[in-house]
PDB file of C-alpha atoms in Angstrom:
ATOM      1  CA  MET A 813       3.283  21.387  -1.325  1.00  0.00           C
ATOM      2  CA  LYS A 814       5.498  18.716  -2.849  1.00  0.00           C
ATOM      3  CA  THR A 815       4.538  15.521  -1.032  1.00  0.00           C
ATOM      4  CA  LEU A 816       1.515  14.605   1.075  1.00  0.00           C
ATOM      5  CA  ILE A 817       1.231  11.262   2.859  1.00  0.00           C
ATOM      6  CA  VAL A 818      -2.330  10.038   3.248  1.00  0.00           C
ATOM      7  CA  VAL A 819      -3.212   7.254   5.680  1.00  0.00           C
ATOM      8  CA  PRO A 820      -6.667   5.902   4.681  1.00  0.00           C
ATOM      9  CA  ALA A 821      -8.460   4.511   7.724  1.00  0.00           C
ATOM     10  CA  ARG A 822     -11.967   3.081   7.615  1.00  0.00           C
ATOM     11  CA  TRP A 823     -13.959   1.373  10.320  1.00  0.00           C
ATOM     12  CA  GLY A 824     -15.714  -1.263   8.221  1.00  0.00           C
ATOM     13  CA  SER A 825     -13.290  -4.132   7.672  1.00  0.00           C
ATOM     14  CA  THR A 826     -15.006  -7.406   6.723  1.00  0.00           C
ATOM     15  CA  ARG A 827     -12.588  -9.651   8.599  1.00  0.00           C
ATOM     16  CA  PHE A 828     -11.696  -7.243  11.419  1.00  0.00           C
ATOM     17  CA  PRO A 829     -14.234  -4.430  12.025  1.00  0.00           C
ATOM     18  CA  GLY A 830     -12.745  -1.481  13.870  1.00  0.00           C
ATOM     19  CA  LYS A 831      -9.205  -2.740  13.382  1.00  0.00           C
ATOM     20  CA  MET A 832      -7.787   0.767  12.977  1.00  0.00           C
ATOM     21  CA  LEU A 833      -8.438   1.373  16.662  1.00  0.00           C
ATOM     22  CA  ALA A 834      -7.378  -2.088  17.807  1.00  0.00           C
ATOM     23  CA  PRO A 835      -4.731  -1.685  20.539  1.00  0.00           C
ATOM     24  CA  LEU A 836      -1.180  -2.650  19.649  1.00  0.00           C
ATOM     25  CA  LEU A 837       1.302  -2.299  22.509  1.00  0.00           C
ATOM     26  CA  GLY A 838      -0.865   0.384  24.043  1.00  0.00           C
ATOM     27  CA  LYS A 839      -1.526   2.427  20.888  1.00  0.00           C
ATOM     28  CA  PRO A 840      -4.282   2.173  18.271  1.00  0.00           C
ATOM     29  CA  LEU A 841      -3.132   0.454  15.088  1.00  0.00           C
ATOM     30  CA  VAL A 842      -3.567   3.556  12.952  1.00  0.00           C
ATOM     31  CA  GLN A 843      -1.188   5.491  15.210  1.00  0.00           C
ATOM     32  CA  TRP A 844       1.702   3.211  14.259  1.00  0.00           C
ATOM     33  CA  ALA A 845       1.224   3.983  10.559  1.00  0.00           C
ATOM     34  CA  TRP A 846       0.800   7.701  11.277  1.00  0.00           C
ATOM     35  CA  GLU A 847       3.985   7.816  13.368  1.00  0.00           C
ATOM     36  CA  ALA A 848       5.997   6.010  10.698  1.00  0.00           C
ATOM     37  CA  ALA A 849       4.717   8.423   8.052  1.00  0.00           C
ATOM     38  CA  GLY A 850       5.520  11.358  10.315  1.00  0.00           C
ATOM     39  CA  ARG A 851       9.173  10.286  10.521  1.00  0.00           C
ATOM     40  CA  SER A 852       9.571  10.556   6.750  1.00  0.00           C
ATOM     41  CA  ARG A 853      12.291  13.073   5.923  1.00  0.00           C
ATOM     42  CA  LEU A 854      10.913  13.856   2.480  1.00  0.00           C
ATOM     43  CA  ALA A 855       7.180  14.311   3.058  1.00  0.00           C
ATOM     44  CA  ASP A 856       5.768  17.753   3.818  1.00  0.00           C
ATOM     45  CA  ARG A 857       2.600  16.713   5.628  1.00  0.00           C
ATOM     46  CA  VAL A 858       0.717  13.641   6.892  1.00  0.00           C
ATOM     47  CA  VAL A 859      -3.055  13.295   7.200  1.00  0.00           C
ATOM     48  CA  VAL A 860      -5.376  10.453   8.147  1.00  0.00           C
ATOM     49  CA  ALA A 861      -8.350  10.126   5.791  1.00  0.00           C
ATOM     50  CA  THR A 862     -11.404   8.579   7.420  1.00  0.00           C
ATOM     51  CA  ASP A 863     -15.189   8.514   7.270  1.00  0.00           C
ATOM     52  CA  ASP A 864     -15.647   7.557  10.922  1.00  0.00           C
ATOM     53  CA  ARG A 865     -15.857   9.956  13.862  1.00  0.00           C
ATOM     54  CA  ARG A 866     -14.499   7.355  16.282  1.00  0.00           C
ATOM     55  CA  ILE A 867     -11.300   7.167  14.250  1.00  0.00           C
ATOM     56  CA  ARG A 868     -11.224  10.953  13.977  1.00  0.00           C
ATOM     57  CA  ARG A 869     -11.420  11.367  17.748  1.00  0.00           C
ATOM     58  CA  ALA A 870      -8.682   8.789  18.315  1.00  0.00           C
ATOM     59  CA  VAL A 871      -6.338  10.359  15.754  1.00  0.00           C
ATOM     60  CA  GLU A 872      -6.833  13.862  17.101  1.00  0.00           C
ATOM     61  CA  ALA A 873      -6.219  12.537  20.633  1.00  0.00           C
ATOM     62  CA  PHE A 874      -2.698  11.411  19.685  1.00  0.00           C
ATOM     63  CA  GLY A 875      -2.007  14.637  17.783  1.00  0.00           C
ATOM     64  CA  GLY A 876      -2.724  13.567  14.211  1.00  0.00           C
ATOM     65  CA  GLU A 877      -4.398  15.595  11.498  1.00  0.00           C
ATOM     66  CA  VAL A 878      -7.638  14.234  10.032  1.00  0.00           C
ATOM     67  CA  VAL A 879      -9.450  14.848   6.755  1.00  0.00           C
ATOM     68  CA  MET A 880     -13.022  13.567   6.817  1.00  0.00           C
ATOM     69  CA  THR A 881     -14.130  11.830   3.619  1.00  0.00           C
ATOM     70  CA  SER A 882     -17.229  10.216   2.164  1.00  0.00           C
ATOM     71  CA  LYS A 883     -18.472   6.836   3.372  1.00  0.00           C
ATOM     72  CA  ARG A 884     -19.127   5.780  -0.231  1.00  0.00           C
ATOM     73  CA  HIS A 885     -15.528   5.260  -1.321  1.00  0.00           C
ATOM     74  CA  PRO A 886     -14.864   1.682  -2.484  1.00  0.00           C
ATOM     75  CA  SER A 887     -11.104   1.890  -1.820  1.00  0.00           C
ATOM     76  CA  GLY A 888      -8.386   3.785  -0.013  1.00  0.00           C
ATOM     77  CA  THR A 889      -7.261   5.249  -3.330  1.00  0.00           C
ATOM     78  CA  ASP A 890     -10.664   6.834  -3.872  1.00  0.00           C
ATOM     79  CA  ARG A 891     -10.529   8.183  -0.334  1.00  0.00           C
ATOM     80  CA  MET A 892      -7.097   9.648  -1.031  1.00  0.00           C
ATOM     81  CA  ALA A 893      -8.385  11.245  -4.232  1.00  0.00           C
ATOM     82  CA  GLU A 894     -10.998  13.129  -2.207  1.00  0.00           C
ATOM     83  CA  VAL A 895      -8.211  14.378   0.051  1.00  0.00           C
ATOM     84  CA  ALA A 896      -6.336  15.511  -3.070  1.00  0.00           C
ATOM     85  CA  GLU A 897      -9.310  17.682  -4.018  1.00  0.00           C
ATOM     86  CA  LYS A 898      -8.944  19.494  -0.701  1.00  0.00           C
ATOM     87  CA  VAL A 899      -5.159  19.492  -0.195  1.00  0.00           C
ATOM     88  CA  PRO A 900      -3.044  20.267  -3.298  1.00  0.00           C
ATOM     89  CA  ALA A 901       0.301  18.466  -3.691  1.00  0.00           C
ATOM     90  CA  ARG A 902       2.538  17.189  -6.468  1.00  0.00           C
ATOM     91  CA  LEU A 903       2.892  13.690  -5.043  1.00  0.00           C
ATOM     92  CA  TYR A 904       0.476  11.708  -2.886  1.00  0.00           C
ATOM     93  CA  VAL A 905       1.723   8.694  -0.942  1.00  0.00           C
ATOM     94  CA  ASN A 906      -0.804   6.118   0.247  1.00  0.00           C
ATOM     95  CA  VAL A 907       0.364   4.482   3.495  1.00  0.00           C
ATOM     96  CA  GLN A 908      -2.119   1.856   4.637  1.00  0.00           C
ATOM     97  CA  GLY A 909      -3.401   2.392   8.155  1.00  0.00           C
ATOM     98  CA  ASP A 910      -2.741  -1.247   9.050  1.00  0.00           C
ATOM     99  CA  GLU A 911       0.977  -1.135   8.164  1.00  0.00           C
ATOM    100  CA  ALA A 912       2.217  -1.056  11.742  1.00  0.00           C
ATOM    101  CA  LEU A 913       5.823  -2.005  10.984  1.00  0.00           C
ATOM    102  CA  LEU A 914       6.517   0.173   7.937  1.00  0.00           C
ATOM    103  CA  PRO A 915       9.959   1.823   8.299  1.00  0.00           C
ATOM    104  CA  PRO A 916      10.031   5.536   7.344  1.00  0.00           C
ATOM    105  CA  ARG A 917      13.065   4.882   5.130  1.00  0.00           C
ATOM    106  CA  GLU A 918      10.869   2.816   2.796  1.00  0.00           C
ATOM    107  CA  ILE A 919       8.476   5.720   2.381  1.00  0.00           C
ATOM    108  CA  ASP A 920      11.416   7.977   1.552  1.00  0.00           C
ATOM    109  CA  ALA A 921      12.857   5.423  -0.870  1.00  0.00           C
ATOM    110  CA  LEU A 922       9.562   5.448  -2.764  1.00  0.00           C
ATOM    111  CA  ILE A 923       9.478   9.255  -2.817  1.00  0.00           C
ATOM    112  CA  ARG A 924      13.073   9.408  -4.101  1.00  0.00           C
ATOM    113  CA  GLY A 925      12.291   6.800  -6.724  1.00  0.00           C
ATOM    114  CA  MET A 926       9.372   8.828  -8.016  1.00  0.00           C
ATOM    115  CA  ALA A 927      11.563  11.933  -8.202  1.00  0.00           C
ATOM    116  CA  ALA A 928      13.965  10.040 -10.457  1.00  0.00           C
ATOM    117  CA  CYS A 929      11.394   8.740 -12.957  1.00  0.00           C
ATOM    118  CA  ARG A 930       8.368   9.939 -14.890  1.00  0.00           C
ATOM    119  CA  ALA A 931       5.894   7.177 -14.068  1.00  0.00           C
ATOM    120  CA  PRO A 932       2.498   8.374 -12.785  1.00  0.00           C
ATOM    121  CA  ILE A 933       2.371   5.663 -10.088  1.00  0.00           C
ATOM    122  CA  GLY A 934       5.034   3.965  -7.999  1.00  0.00           C
ATOM    123  CA  THR A 935       5.098   1.093  -5.530  1.00  0.00           C
ATOM    124  CA  LEU A 936       7.466  -1.371  -3.820  1.00  0.00           C
ATOM    125  CA  ALA A 937       8.258  -5.087  -4.069  1.00  0.00           C
ATOM    126  CA  HIS A 938      10.646  -7.525  -2.410  1.00  0.00           C
ATOM    127  CA  ALA A 939      11.906 -11.039  -3.115  1.00  0.00           C
ATOM    128  CA  VAL A 940       9.741 -13.892  -1.844  1.00  0.00           C
ATOM    129  CA  ALA A 941      11.236 -15.991   0.931  1.00  0.00           C
ATOM    130  CA  SER A 942      10.033 -19.477   0.007  1.00  0.00           C
ATOM    131  CA  GLU A 943       8.156 -21.609  -2.491  1.00  0.00           C
ATOM    132  CA  GLU A 944       5.226 -21.678  -0.047  1.00  0.00           C
ATOM    133  CA  GLU A 945       5.027 -17.893  -0.218  1.00  0.00           C
ATOM    134  CA  TYR A 946       5.268 -18.021  -4.019  1.00  0.00           C
ATOM    135  CA  GLN A 947       2.272 -20.360  -4.191  1.00  0.00           C
ATOM    136  CA  ARG A 948      -0.026 -18.522  -1.757  1.00  0.00           C
ATOM    137  CA  PRO A 949      -2.935 -16.609  -3.392  1.00  0.00           C
ATOM    138  CA  ASP A 950      -2.920 -13.959  -0.646  1.00  0.00           C
ATOM    139  CA  VAL A 951       0.629 -13.055  -1.705  1.00  0.00           C
ATOM    140  CA  VAL A 952       0.498 -10.701  -4.685  1.00  0.00           C
ATOM    141  CA  LYS A 953       3.315 -11.256  -7.145  1.00  0.00           C
ATOM    142  CA  VAL A 954       4.535  -8.725  -9.710  1.00  0.00           C
ATOM    143  CA  VAL A 955       6.660  -8.993 -12.853  1.00  0.00           C
ATOM    144  CA  THR A 956       8.320  -5.983 -14.458  1.00  0.00           C
ATOM    145  CA  ASP A 957      10.062  -4.933 -17.633  1.00  0.00           C
ATOM    146  CA  ARG A 958      13.775  -4.090 -17.737  1.00  0.00           C
ATOM    147  CA  GLU A 959      13.166  -0.558 -16.487  1.00  0.00           C
ATOM    148  CA  GLY A 960      11.131  -1.719 -13.515  1.00  0.00           C
ATOM    149  CA  ASN A 961       7.687  -0.925 -14.890  1.00  0.00           C
ATOM    150  CA  ALA A 962       5.028  -3.426 -13.847  1.00  0.00           C
ATOM    151  CA  LEU A 963       3.861  -5.819 -16.541  1.00  0.00           C
ATOM    152  CA  TYR A 964       1.359  -7.673 -14.379  1.00  0.00           C
ATOM    153  CA  PHE A 965       0.298  -8.340 -10.794  1.00  0.00           C
ATOM    154  CA  SER A 966      -1.270 -11.660  -9.846  1.00  0.00           C
ATOM    155  CA  ARG A 967      -2.341 -13.841  -6.948  1.00  0.00           C
ATOM    156  CA  SER A 968      -1.261 -16.838  -9.012  1.00  0.00           C
ATOM    157  CA  PRO A 969       2.370 -18.057  -9.026  1.00  0.00           C
ATOM    158  CA  LEU A 970       4.075 -15.554 -11.302  1.00  0.00           C
ATOM    159  CA  PRO A 971       6.095 -16.047 -13.416  1.00  0.00           C
ATOM    160  CA  CYS A 972       5.546 -19.706 -14.244  1.00  0.00           C
ATOM    161  CA  PHE A 973       8.839 -21.613 -14.489  1.00  0.00           C
ATOM    162  CA  ARG A 974       8.238 -24.331 -17.080  1.00  0.00           C
ATOM    163  CA  ASP A 975      11.626 -25.965 -16.428  1.00  0.00           C
ATOM    164  CA  GLY A 976      11.137 -26.186 -12.685  1.00  0.00           C
ATOM    165  CA  LEU A 977      11.442 -23.948  -9.639  1.00  0.00           C
ATOM    166  CA  GLY A 978      14.777 -23.927  -7.851  1.00  0.00           C
ATOM    167  CA  PRO A 979      16.561 -21.451  -5.553  1.00  0.00           C
ATOM    168  CA  ARG A 980      17.859 -19.446  -8.516  1.00  0.00           C
ATOM    169  CA  GLU A 981      14.392 -19.073 -10.028  1.00  0.00           C
ATOM    170  CA  LEU A 982      12.804 -18.303  -6.680  1.00  0.00           C
ATOM    171  CA  ARG A 983      15.144 -15.319  -6.254  1.00  0.00           C
ATOM    172  CA  GLN A 984      13.539 -13.765  -9.332  1.00  0.00           C
ATOM    173  CA  VAL A 985      10.012 -13.723  -7.832  1.00  0.00           C
ATOM    174  CA  ARG A 986       8.857 -10.395  -6.420  1.00  0.00           C
ATOM    175  CA  ARG A 987       6.136  -9.875  -3.820  1.00  0.00           C
ATOM    176  CA  HIS A 988       4.210  -6.627  -4.014  1.00  0.00           C
ATOM    177  CA  VAL A 989       4.146  -4.296  -1.012  1.00  0.00           C
ATOM    178  CA  GLY A 990       0.931  -2.273  -0.849  1.00  0.00           C
ATOM    179  CA  ILE A 991       2.276   1.259  -0.540  1.00  0.00           C
ATOM    180  CA  TYR A 992       1.702   3.582  -3.493  1.00  0.00           C
ATOM    181  CA  ALA A 993       2.829   6.996  -4.669  1.00  0.00           C
ATOM    182  CA  TYR A 994       0.737   8.916  -7.209  1.00  0.00           C
ATOM    183  CA  ARG A 995       1.547  12.052  -9.106  1.00  0.00           C
ATOM    184  CA  ALA A 996      -1.423  14.386  -8.875  1.00  0.00           C
ATOM    185  CA  ALA A 997      -2.426  13.922 -12.523  1.00  0.00           C
ATOM    186  CA  GLY A 998      -1.961  10.151 -12.283  1.00  0.00           C
ATOM    187  CA  LEU A 999      -4.217   9.962  -9.228  1.00  0.00           C
ATOM    188  CA  ARG A1000      -6.961  11.965 -10.937  1.00  0.00           C
ATOM    189  CA  ARG A1001      -6.701   9.764 -14.022  1.00  0.00           C
ATOM    190  CA  PHE A1002      -6.753   6.543 -12.031  1.00  0.00           C
ATOM    191  CA  VAL A1003      -9.911   7.266 -10.036  1.00  0.00           C
ATOM    192  CA  SER A1004     -11.694   8.445 -13.198  1.00  0.00           C
ATOM    193  CA  LEU A1005     -11.297   5.003 -14.792  1.00  0.00           C
ATOM    194  CA  PRO A1006     -13.862   2.214 -14.545  1.00  0.00           C
ATOM    195  CA  PRO A1007     -12.764  -1.048 -12.895  1.00  0.00           C
ATOM    196  CA  GLY A1008     -11.246  -3.393 -15.477  1.00  0.00           C
ATOM    197  CA  ARG A1009     -11.976  -7.052 -16.099  1.00  0.00           C
ATOM    198  CA  LEU A1010      -8.554  -8.201 -14.847  1.00  0.00           C
ATOM    199  CA  GLU A1011      -9.031  -6.131 -11.711  1.00  0.00           C
ATOM    200  CA  LYS A1012     -12.344  -7.914 -11.123  1.00  0.00           C
ATOM    201  CA  TYR A1013     -10.839 -11.351 -11.776  1.00  0.00           C
ATOM    202  CA  GLU A1014      -7.867 -10.944  -9.453  1.00  0.00           C
ATOM    203  CA  ARG A1015      -9.442  -8.471  -7.019  1.00  0.00           C
ATOM    204  CA  LEU A1016      -6.370  -6.274  -7.457  1.00  0.00           C
ATOM    205  CA  GLU A1017      -7.043  -2.563  -7.874  1.00  0.00           C
ATOM    206  CA  GLN A1018      -3.633  -1.804  -9.404  1.00  0.00           C
ATOM    207  CA  LEU A1019      -4.535  -3.821 -12.502  1.00  0.00           C
ATOM    208  CA  ARG A1020      -6.953  -1.048 -13.439  1.00  0.00           C
ATOM    209  CA  ALA A1021      -3.973   1.185 -14.118  1.00  0.00           C
ATOM    210  CA  LEU A1022      -2.224  -1.379 -16.314  1.00  0.00           C
ATOM    211  CA  GLU A1023      -5.371  -2.195 -18.267  1.00  0.00           C
ATOM    212  CA  HIS A1024      -5.745   1.475 -19.159  1.00  0.00           C
ATOM    213  CA  GLY A1025      -2.094   2.059 -20.018  1.00  0.00           C
ATOM    214  CA  LEU A1026      -0.946   3.832 -16.847  1.00  0.00           C
ATOM    215  CA  ARG A1027       2.605   2.852 -15.930  1.00  0.00           C
ATOM    216  CA  ILE A1028       3.443   1.661 -12.427  1.00  0.00           C
ATOM    217  CA  ARG A1029       7.140   1.808 -11.530  1.00  0.00           C
ATOM    218  CA  VAL A1030       8.142  -0.901  -9.057  1.00  0.00           C
ATOM    219  CA  PHE A1031      11.063  -0.146  -6.740  1.00  0.00           C
ATOM    220  CA  ALA A1032      12.991  -2.866  -4.935  1.00  0.00           C
ATOM    221  CA  THR A1033      12.905  -3.068  -1.149  1.00  0.00           C
ATOM    222  CA  ARG A1034      13.997  -5.505   1.541  1.00  0.00           C
ATOM    223  CA  TYR A1035      11.098  -4.549   3.796  1.00  0.00           C
ATOM    224  CA  ARG A1036       8.647  -7.405   4.284  1.00  0.00           C
ATOM    225  CA  ALA A1037       5.157  -6.024   4.786  1.00  0.00           C
ATOM    226  CA  VAL A1038       3.108  -7.197   7.760  1.00  0.00           C
ATOM    227  CA  GLY A1039      -0.414  -5.942   7.151  1.00  0.00           C
ATOM    228  CA  VAL A1040      -3.075  -6.529   9.792  1.00  0.00           C
ATOM    229  CA  ASP A1041      -6.220  -8.083   8.342  1.00  0.00           C
ATOM    230  CA  THR A1042      -7.259 -10.318  11.257  1.00  0.00           C
ATOM    231  CA  PRO A1043      -6.829 -10.462  15.046  1.00  0.00           C
ATOM    232  CA  ALA A1044      -4.198 -13.169  14.450  1.00  0.00           C
ATOM    233  CA  ASP A1045      -2.217 -10.721  12.290  1.00  0.00           C
ATOM    234  CA  LEU A1046      -2.393  -8.206  15.135  1.00  0.00           C
ATOM    235  CA  ALA A1047      -0.844 -10.750  17.493  1.00  0.00           C
ATOM    236  CA  GLU A1048       1.929 -11.427  14.959  1.00  0.00           C
ATOM    237  CA  ALA A1049       2.616  -7.702  14.596  1.00  0.00           C
ATOM    238  CA  GLU A1050       2.863  -7.406  18.384  1.00  0.00           C
ATOM    239  CA  GLN A1051       5.411 -10.218  18.533  1.00  0.00           C
ATOM    240  CA  LEU A1052       7.517  -8.595  15.804  1.00  0.00           C
ATOM    241  CA  LEU A1053       7.408  -5.195  17.494  1.00  0.00           C
ATOM    242  CA  ARG A1054       8.450  -6.719  20.813  1.00  0.00           C
ATOM    243  CA  ALA A1055      11.315  -8.473  19.056  1.00  0.00           C
ATOM    244  CA  ARG A1056      12.479  -5.134  17.684  1.00  0.00           C
ATOM    245  CA  GLY A1057      12.721  -3.869  21.243  1.00  0.00           C
TER     246      GLY A1057
END
């Protein structure tokens, strides 16, 4: 198999327990991510990785495929790595189960990008919309080298513009979108590494890769992620979906 999409889905969310089964326009949240992944033209297979039987029953009820994983995984990447031990593929794409609005074309753009480079890990980023977004610590910013390889991810305003922040400078700021693609060897390497000090400081898992010398290629996108971390986010996602018609 060339490409496997994995949708990690756990029950225990600190701010929104059971959010994967929270109803969104009549469907559980995880179903929206699964359906988007299923419309990818370049992926060979889609599975939901979970440790909870309630999520398993819900996914199987709407026709999805489930791989049960350990309850001990600290992250979705670790959960995906367990799936990789059971389902061989060349490329693994991590689509978060709370990404209800993710267009399939963005998944395919990431897959095509990985086919055109040699980086072990790939992800997406878009331009920030405002100075307020640039300043927010819940917005993860990324800076890259000339080839598009990540230099650093941060919750702090990044980069710092010593001569002032204007519209021209703001257009250079990139916001990270939390979808990842891993080559099989890169995924195995990543989960074998201990958490790094920068990862602990920023609470950003992707910094583990950079601290240990693993390249992350960042591909440009116009898609603005709308992850669901709270019930308020769910209401926002519903409004956006209704607006789409």
